[in-house]
Short mmCIF file of N, CA and C in Angstrom, two decimals:
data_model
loop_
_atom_site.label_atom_id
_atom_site.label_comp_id
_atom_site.label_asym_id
_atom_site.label_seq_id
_atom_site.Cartn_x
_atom_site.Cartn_y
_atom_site.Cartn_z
N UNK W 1 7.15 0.38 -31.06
CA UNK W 1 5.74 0.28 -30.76
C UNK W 1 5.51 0.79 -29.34
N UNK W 2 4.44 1.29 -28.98
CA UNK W 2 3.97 1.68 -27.89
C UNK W 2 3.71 1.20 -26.97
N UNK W 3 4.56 0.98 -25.77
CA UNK W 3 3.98 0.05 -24.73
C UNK W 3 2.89 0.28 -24.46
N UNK W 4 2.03 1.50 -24.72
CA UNK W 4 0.60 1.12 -23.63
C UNK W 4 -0.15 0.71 -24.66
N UNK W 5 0.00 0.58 -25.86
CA UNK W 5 -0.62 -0.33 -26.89
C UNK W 5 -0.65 -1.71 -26.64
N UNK W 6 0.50 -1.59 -25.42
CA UNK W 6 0.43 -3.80 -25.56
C UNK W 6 -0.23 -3.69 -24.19
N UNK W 7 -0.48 -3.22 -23.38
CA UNK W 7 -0.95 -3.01 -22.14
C UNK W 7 -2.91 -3.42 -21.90
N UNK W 8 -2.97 -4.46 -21.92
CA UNK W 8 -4.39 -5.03 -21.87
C UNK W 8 -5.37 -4.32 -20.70
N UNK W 9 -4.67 -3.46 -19.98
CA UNK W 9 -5.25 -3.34 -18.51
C UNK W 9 -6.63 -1.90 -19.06
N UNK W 10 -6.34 -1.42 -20.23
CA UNK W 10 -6.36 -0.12 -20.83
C UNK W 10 -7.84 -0.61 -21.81
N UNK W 11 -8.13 -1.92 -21.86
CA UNK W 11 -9.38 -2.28 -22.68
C UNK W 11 -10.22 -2.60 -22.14
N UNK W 12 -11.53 -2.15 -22.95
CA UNK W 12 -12.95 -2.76 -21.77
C UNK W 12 -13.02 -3.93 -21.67
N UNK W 13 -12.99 -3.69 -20.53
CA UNK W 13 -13.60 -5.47 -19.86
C UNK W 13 -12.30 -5.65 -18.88
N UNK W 14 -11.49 -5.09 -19.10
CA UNK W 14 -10.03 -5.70 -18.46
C UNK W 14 -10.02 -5.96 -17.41
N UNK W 15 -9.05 -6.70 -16.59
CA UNK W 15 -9.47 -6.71 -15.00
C UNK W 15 -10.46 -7.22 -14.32
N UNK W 16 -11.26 -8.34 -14.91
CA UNK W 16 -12.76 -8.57 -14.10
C UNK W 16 -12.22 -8.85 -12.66
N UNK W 17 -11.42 -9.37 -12.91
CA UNK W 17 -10.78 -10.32 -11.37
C UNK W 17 -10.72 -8.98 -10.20
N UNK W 18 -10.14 -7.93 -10.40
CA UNK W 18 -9.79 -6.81 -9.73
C UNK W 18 -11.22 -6.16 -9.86
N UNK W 19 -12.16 -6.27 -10.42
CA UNK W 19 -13.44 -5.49 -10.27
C UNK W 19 -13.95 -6.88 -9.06
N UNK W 20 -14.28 -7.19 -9.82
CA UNK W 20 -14.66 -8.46 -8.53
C UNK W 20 -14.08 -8.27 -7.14
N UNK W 21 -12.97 -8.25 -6.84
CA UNK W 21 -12.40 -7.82 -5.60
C UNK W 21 -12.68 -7.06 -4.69
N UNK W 22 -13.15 -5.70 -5.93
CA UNK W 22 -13.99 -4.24 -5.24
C UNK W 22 -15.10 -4.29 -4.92
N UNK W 23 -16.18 -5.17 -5.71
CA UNK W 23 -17.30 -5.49 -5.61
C UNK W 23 -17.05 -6.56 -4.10
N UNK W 24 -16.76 -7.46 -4.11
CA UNK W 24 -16.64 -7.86 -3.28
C UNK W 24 -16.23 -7.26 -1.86
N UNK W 25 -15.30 -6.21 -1.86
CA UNK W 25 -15.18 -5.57 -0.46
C UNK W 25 -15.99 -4.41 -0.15
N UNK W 26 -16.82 -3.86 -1.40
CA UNK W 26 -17.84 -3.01 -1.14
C UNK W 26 -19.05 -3.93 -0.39
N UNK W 27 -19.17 -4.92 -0.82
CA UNK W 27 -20.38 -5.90 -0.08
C UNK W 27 -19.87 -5.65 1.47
N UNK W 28 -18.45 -6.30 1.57
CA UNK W 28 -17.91 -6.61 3.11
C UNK W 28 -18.21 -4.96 3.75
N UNK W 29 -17.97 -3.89 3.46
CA UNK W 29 -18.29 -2.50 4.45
C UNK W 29 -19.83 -2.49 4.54
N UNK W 30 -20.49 -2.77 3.38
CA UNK W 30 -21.87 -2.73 3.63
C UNK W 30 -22.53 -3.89 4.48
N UNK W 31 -22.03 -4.97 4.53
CA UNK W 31 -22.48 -6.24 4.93
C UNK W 31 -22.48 -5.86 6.34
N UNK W 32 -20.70 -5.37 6.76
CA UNK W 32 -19.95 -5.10 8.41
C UNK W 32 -20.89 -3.90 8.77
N UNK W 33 -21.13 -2.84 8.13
CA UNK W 33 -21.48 -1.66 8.64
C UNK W 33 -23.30 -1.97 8.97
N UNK W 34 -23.72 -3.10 8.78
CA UNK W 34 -25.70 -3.56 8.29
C UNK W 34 -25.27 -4.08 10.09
N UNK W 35 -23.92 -4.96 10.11
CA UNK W 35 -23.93 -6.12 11.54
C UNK W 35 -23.92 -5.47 12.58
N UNK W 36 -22.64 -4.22 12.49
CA UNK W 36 -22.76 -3.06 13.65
C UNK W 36 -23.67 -2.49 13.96
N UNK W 37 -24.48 -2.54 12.88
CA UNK W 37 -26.28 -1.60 13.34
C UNK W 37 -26.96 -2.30 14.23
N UNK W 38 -26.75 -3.86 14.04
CA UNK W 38 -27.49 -5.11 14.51
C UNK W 38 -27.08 -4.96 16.01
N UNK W 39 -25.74 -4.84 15.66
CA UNK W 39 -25.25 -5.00 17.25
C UNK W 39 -25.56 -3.82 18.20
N UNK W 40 -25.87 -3.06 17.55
CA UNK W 40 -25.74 -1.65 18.30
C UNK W 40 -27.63 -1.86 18.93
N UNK W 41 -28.55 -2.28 18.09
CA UNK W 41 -29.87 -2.85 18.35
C UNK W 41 -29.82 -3.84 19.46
N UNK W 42 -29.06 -4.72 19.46
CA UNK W 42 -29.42 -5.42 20.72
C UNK W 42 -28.52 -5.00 21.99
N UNK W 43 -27.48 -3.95 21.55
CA UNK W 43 -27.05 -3.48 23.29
C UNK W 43 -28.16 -2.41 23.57
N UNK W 44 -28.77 -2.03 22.52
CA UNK W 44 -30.43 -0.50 22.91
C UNK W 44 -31.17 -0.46 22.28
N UNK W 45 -32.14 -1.53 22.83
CA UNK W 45 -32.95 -2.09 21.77
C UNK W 45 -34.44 -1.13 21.64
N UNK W 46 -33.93 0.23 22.71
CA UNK W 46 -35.03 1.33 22.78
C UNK W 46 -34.83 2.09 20.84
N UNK W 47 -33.06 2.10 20.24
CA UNK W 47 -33.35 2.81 19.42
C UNK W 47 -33.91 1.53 18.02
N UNK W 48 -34.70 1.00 18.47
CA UNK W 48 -35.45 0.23 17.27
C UNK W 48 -36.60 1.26 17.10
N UNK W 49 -36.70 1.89 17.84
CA UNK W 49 -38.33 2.84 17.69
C UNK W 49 -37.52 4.10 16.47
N UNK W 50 -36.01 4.50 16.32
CA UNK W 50 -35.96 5.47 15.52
C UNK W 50 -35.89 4.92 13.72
N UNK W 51 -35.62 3.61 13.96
CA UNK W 51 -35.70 2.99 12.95
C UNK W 51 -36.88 2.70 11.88
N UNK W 52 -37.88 2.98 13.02
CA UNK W 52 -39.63 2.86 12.15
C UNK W 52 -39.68 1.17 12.06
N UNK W 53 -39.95 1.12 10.50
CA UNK W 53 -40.84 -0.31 10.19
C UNK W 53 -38.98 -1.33 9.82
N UNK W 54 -38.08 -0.85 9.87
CA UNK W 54 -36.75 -1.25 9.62
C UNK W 54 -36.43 -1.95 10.98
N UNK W 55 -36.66 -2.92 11.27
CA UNK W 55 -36.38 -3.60 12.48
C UNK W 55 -35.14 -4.60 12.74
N UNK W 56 -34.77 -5.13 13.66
CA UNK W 56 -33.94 -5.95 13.76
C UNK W 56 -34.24 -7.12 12.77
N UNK W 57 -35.39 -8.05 12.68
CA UNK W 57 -35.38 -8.94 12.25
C UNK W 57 -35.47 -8.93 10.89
N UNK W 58 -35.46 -7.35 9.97
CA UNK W 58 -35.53 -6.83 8.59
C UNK W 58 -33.59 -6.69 8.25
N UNK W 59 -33.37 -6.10 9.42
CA UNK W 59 -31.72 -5.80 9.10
C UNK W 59 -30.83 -6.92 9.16
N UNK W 60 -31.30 -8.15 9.97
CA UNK W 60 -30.80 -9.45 10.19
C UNK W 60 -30.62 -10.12 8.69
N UNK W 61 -31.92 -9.92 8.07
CA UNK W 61 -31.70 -10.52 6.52
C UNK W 61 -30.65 -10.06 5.56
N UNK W 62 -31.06 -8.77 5.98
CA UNK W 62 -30.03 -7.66 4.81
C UNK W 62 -28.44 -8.04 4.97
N UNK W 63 -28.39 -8.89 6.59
CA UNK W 63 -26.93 -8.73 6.61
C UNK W 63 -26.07 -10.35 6.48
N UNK W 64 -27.19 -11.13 6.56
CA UNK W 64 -26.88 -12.22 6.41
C UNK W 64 -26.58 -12.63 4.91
N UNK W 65 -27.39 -12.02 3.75
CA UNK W 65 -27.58 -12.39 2.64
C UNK W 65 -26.73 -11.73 2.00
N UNK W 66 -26.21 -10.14 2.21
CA UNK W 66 -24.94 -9.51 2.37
C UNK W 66 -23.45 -10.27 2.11
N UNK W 67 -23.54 -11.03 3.62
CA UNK W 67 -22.36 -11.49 3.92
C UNK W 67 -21.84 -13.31 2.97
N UNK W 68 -22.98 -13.71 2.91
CA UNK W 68 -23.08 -14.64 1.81
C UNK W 68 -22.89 -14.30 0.48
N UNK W 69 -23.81 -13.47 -0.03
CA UNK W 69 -23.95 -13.27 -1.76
C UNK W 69 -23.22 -12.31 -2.08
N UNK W 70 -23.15 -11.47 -1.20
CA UNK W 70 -21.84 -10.32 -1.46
C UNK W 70 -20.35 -10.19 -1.48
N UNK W 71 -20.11 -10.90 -0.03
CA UNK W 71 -18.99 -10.94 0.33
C UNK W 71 -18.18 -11.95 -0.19
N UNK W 72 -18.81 -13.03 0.48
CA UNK W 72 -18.43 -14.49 -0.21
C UNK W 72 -18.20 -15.24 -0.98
N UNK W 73 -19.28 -14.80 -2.03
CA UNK W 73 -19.55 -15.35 -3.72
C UNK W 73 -19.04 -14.41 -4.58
N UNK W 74 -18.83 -12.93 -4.07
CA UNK W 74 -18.50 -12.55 -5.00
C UNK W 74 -16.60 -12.46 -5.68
N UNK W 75 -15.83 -12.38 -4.78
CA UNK W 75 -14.59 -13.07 -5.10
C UNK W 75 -14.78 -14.57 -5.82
N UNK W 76 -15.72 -15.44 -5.46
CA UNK W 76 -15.51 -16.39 -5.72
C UNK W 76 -15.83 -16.10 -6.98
N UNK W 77 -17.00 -15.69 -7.54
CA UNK W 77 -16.77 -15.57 -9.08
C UNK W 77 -15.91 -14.62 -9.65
N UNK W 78 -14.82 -14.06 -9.30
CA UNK W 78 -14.04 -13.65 -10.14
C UNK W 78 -12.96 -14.90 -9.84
N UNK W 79 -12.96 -15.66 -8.62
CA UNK W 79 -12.05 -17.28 -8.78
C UNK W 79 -12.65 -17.77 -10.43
N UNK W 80 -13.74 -18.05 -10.62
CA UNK W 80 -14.29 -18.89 -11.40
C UNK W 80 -13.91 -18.13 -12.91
N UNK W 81 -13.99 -16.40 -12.99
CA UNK W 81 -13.55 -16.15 -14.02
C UNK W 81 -12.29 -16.36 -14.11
N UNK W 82 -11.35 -16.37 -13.31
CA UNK W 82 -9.58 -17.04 -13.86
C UNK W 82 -9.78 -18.42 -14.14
N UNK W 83 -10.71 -19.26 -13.23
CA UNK W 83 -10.15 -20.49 -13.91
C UNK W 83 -11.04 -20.75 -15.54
N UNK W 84 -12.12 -20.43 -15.72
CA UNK W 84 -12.85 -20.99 -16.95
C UNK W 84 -12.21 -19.62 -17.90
N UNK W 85 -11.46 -18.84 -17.74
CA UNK W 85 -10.79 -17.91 -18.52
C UNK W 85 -11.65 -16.85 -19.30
N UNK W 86 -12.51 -16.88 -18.34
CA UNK W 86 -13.27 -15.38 -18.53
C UNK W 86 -12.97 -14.39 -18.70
N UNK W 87 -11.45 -13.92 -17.34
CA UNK W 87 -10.98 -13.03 -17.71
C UNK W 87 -10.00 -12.62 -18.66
N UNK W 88 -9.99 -13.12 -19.79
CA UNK W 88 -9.12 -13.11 -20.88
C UNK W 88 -9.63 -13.34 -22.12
N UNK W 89 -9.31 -12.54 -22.94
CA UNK W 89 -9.87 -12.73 -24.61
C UNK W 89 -11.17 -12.47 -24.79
N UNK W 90 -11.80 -12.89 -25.96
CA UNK W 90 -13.09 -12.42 -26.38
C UNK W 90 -14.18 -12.46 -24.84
N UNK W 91 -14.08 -13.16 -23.98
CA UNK W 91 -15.19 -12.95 -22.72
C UNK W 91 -14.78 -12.08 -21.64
N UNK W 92 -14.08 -11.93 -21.72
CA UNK W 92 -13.54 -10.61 -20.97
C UNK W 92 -14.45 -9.31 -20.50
N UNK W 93 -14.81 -8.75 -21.80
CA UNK W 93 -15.58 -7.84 -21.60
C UNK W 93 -17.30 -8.04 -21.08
N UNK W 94 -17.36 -9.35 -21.27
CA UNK W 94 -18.58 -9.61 -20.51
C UNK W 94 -18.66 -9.97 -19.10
N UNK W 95 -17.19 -9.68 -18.72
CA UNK W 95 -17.02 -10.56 -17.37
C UNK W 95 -17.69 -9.00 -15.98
N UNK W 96 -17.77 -7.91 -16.59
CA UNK W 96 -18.21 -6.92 -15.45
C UNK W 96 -19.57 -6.61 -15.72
N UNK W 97 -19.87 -6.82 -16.81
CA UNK W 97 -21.59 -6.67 -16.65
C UNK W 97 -22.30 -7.50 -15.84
N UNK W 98 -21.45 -8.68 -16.02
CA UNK W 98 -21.96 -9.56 -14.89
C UNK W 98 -22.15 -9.79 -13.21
N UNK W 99 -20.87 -8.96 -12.81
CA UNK W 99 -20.81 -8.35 -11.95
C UNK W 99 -22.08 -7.57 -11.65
N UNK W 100 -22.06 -6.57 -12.36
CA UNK W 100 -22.76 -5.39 -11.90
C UNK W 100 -23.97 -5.66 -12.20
N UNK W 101 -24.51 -6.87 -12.53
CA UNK W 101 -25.74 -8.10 -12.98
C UNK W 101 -25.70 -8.03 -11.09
N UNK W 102 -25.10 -9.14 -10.48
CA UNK W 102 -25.46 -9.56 -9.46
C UNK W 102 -25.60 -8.48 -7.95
N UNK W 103 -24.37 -7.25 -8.35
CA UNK W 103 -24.45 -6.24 -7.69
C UNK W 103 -25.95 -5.56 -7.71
N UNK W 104 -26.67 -5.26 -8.76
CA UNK W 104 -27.82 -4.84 -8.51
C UNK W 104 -28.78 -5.39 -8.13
N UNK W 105 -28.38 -6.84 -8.42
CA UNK W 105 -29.92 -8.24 -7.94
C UNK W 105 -29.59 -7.52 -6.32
N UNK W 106 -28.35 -7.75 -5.83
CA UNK W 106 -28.15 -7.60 -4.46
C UNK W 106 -28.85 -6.07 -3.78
N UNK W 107 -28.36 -5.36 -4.66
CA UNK W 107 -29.34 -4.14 -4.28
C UNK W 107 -30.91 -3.90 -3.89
N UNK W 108 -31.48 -4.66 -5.06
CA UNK W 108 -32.64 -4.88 -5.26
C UNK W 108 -33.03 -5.82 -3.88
N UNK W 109 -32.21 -6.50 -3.70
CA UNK W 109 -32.61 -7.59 -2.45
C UNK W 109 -32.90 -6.78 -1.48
N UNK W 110 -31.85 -5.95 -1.05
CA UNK W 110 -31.56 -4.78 -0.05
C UNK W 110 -32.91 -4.42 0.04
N UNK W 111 -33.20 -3.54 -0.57
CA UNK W 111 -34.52 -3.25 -0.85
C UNK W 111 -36.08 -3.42 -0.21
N UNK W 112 -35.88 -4.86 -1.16
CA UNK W 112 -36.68 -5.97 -1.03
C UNK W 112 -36.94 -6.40 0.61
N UNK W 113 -35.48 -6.46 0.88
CA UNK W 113 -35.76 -7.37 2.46
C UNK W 113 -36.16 -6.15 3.79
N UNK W 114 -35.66 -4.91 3.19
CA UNK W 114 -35.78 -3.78 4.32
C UNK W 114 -37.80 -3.54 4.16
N UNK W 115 -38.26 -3.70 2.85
CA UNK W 115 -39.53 -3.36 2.73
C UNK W 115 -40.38 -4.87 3.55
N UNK W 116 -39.78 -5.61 3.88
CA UNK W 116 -40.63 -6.60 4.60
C UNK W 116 -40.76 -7.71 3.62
N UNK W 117 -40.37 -7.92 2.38
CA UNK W 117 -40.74 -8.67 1.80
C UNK W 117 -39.31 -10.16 1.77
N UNK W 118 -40.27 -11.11 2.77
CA UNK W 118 -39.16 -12.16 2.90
C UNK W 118 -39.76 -13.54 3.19
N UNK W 119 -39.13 -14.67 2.82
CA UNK W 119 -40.23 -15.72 3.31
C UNK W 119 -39.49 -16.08 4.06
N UNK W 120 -38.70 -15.51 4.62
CA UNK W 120 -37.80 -16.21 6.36
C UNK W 120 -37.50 -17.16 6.41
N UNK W 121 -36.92 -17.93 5.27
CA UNK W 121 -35.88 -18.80 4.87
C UNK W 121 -34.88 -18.55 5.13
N UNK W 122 -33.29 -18.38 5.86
CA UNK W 122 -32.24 -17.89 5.33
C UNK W 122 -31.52 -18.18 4.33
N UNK W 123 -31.07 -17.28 3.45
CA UNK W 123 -30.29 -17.06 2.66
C UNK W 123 -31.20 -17.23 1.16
N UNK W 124 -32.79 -18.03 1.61
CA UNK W 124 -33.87 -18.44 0.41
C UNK W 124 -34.34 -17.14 0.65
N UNK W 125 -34.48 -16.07 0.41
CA UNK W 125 -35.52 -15.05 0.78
C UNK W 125 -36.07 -14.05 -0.38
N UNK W 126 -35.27 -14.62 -1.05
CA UNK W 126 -35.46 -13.73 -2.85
C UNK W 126 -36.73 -13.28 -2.85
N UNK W 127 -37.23 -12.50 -3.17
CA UNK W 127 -38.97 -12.16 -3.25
C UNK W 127 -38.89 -11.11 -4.11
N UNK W 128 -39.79 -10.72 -4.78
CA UNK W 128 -40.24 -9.57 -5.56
C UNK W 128 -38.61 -9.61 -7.03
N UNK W 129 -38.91 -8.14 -7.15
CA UNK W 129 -37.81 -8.06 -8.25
C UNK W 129 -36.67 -9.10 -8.38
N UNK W 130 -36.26 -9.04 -6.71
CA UNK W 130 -35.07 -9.70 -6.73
C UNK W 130 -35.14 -11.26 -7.34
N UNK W 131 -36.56 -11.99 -7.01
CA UNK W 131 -36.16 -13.07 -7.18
C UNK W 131 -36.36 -13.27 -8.90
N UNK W 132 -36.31 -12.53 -9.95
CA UNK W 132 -35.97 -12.76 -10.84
C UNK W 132 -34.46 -12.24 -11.15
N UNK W 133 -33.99 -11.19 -10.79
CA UNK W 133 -33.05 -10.76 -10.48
C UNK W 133 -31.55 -11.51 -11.00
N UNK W 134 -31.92 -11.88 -9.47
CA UNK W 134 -30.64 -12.65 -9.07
C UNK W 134 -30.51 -14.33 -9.85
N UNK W 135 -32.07 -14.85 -10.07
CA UNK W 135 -31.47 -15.73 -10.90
C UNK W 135 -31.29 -15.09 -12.13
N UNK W 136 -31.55 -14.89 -12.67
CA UNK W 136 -30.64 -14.12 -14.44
C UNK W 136 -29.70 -13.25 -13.85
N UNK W 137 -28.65 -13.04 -12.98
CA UNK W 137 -27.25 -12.83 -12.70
C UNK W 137 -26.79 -14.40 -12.52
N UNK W 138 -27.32 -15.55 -12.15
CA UNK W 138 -27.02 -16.67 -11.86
C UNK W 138 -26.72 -16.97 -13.63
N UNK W 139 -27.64 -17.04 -14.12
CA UNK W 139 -27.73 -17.34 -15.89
C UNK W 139 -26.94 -16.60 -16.79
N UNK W 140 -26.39 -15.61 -16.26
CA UNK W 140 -25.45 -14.58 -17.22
C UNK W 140 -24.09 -15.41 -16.80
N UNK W 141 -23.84 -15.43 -15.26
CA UNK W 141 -22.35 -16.08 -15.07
C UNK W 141 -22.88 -17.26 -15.59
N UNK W 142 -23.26 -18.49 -15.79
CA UNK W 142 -23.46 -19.36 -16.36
C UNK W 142 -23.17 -19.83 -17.62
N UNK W 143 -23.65 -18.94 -18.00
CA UNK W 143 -23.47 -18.85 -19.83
C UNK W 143 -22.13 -18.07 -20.07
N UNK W 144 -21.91 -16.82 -19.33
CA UNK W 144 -20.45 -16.95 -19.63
C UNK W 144 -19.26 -17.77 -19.44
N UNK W 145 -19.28 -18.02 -18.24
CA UNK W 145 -18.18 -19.27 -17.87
C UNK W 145 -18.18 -20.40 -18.93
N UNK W 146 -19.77 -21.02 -19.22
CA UNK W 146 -19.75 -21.77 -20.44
C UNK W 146 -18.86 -21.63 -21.99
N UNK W 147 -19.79 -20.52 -21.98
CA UNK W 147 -18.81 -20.15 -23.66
C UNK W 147 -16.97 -19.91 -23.14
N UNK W 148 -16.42 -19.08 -22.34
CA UNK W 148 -15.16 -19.33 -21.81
C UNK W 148 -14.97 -20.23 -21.99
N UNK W 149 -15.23 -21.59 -20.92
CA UNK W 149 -15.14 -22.71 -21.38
C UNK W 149 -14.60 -23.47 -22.48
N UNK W 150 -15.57 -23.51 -22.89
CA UNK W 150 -15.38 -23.81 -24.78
C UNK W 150 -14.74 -23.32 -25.86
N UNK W 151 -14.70 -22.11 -25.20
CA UNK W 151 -13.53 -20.67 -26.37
C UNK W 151 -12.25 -21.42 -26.33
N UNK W 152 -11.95 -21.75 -24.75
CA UNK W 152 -10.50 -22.15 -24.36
C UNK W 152 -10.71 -23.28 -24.49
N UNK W 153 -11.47 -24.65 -24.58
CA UNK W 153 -11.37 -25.63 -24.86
C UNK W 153 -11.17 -25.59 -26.41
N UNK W 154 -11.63 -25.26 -27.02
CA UNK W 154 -11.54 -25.37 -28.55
C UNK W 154 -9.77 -24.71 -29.09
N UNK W 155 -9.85 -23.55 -28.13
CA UNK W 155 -8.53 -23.08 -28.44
C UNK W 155 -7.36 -23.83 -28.03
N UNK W 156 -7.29 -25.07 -26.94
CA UNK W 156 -6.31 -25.74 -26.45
C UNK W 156 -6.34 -26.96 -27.47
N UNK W 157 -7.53 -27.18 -28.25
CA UNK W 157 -7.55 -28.50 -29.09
C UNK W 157 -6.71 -28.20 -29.91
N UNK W 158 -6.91 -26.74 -30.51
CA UNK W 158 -6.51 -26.37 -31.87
C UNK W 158 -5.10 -25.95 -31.90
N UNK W 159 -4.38 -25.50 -30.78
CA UNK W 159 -2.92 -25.05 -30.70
C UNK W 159 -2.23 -26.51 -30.92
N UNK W 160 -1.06 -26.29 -31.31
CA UNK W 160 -0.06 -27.07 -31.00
C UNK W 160 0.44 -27.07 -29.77
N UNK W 161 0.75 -28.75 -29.32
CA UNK W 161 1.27 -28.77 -27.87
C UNK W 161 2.52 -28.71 -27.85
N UNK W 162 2.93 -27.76 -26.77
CA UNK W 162 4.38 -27.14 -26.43
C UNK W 162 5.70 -28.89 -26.29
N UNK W 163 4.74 -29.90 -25.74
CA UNK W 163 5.84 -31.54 -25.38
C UNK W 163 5.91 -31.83 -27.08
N UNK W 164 4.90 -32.00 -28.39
CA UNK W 164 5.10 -32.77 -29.05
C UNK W 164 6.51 -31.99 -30.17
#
């Protein structure tokens, strides 16, 4: 038989954990590269005028919410897909749409927060598209982790245990 026939890495969905990772360090260059702009604004705070209506206190959001929902959370839900076993078996393949669910809420935020639209909450600032967005990326991992859940709970009831 063909080893790359037994080779799971080769089917859709495979890997959420390792997409997650990427997603996640694509946030961190975009998040780092939003902070250096920041910083570079308050050592010359003359080039805020080349920036137009994109100001410090517009790029402050972008990078805070970045470094939270991007950077932060997003490894963490590929943590959450190993443990509720997302990344394996029938949920598997739902495990990167989901991803690329919250990757675009985040985009959309981007967006959102550079056009002025924010209620200057931190990290609450969801407005417009985004704030439907990002909660139905909240409701997709939700419901997947759930059914995972239960796939593998039902499947651990139903195996025989390795002690008896």
């Amino acid at each position: 038989m063909n080893s790359q026939a037994l080779d799971d890495s080769t089917l859709p969905g495979a890997r959420p954990i390792a997409t997650a990772a990427w997603h996640g360090l694509f946030w961190l260059v975009v998040a780092n590269a939003v902070g250096v702009l920041i910083a570079v604004l308050l050592l010359f705070p003359s080039l805020s005028t080349q920036l137009g209506e994109c100001t410090y206190g517009r790029w402050i959001m972008v990078h805070m919410n970045l470094e939270l929902y991007g950077w932060t959370s997003v490894p963490l839900v590929g943590f959450l897909f190993h443990v509720y076993g997302a990344d394996r078996g029938a949920t598997a393949p739902w495990s990167r749409p989901i991803l690329w669910a919250w990757s675009a809420a985040l985009a959309v935020g981007v967006l959102t927060w550079l056009s002025g639209q924010s209620s200057g909450k931190l990290f609450l600032d969801w407005s417009g598209y985004a704030r439907v967005l990002f909660p139905a990326a909240l409701l997709a991992l939700w419901l997947l982790l759930t059914v995972a859940f239960i796939v593998n709970w039902n499947h651990s009831q139903t195996s025989p245990s390795p002690h008896s």
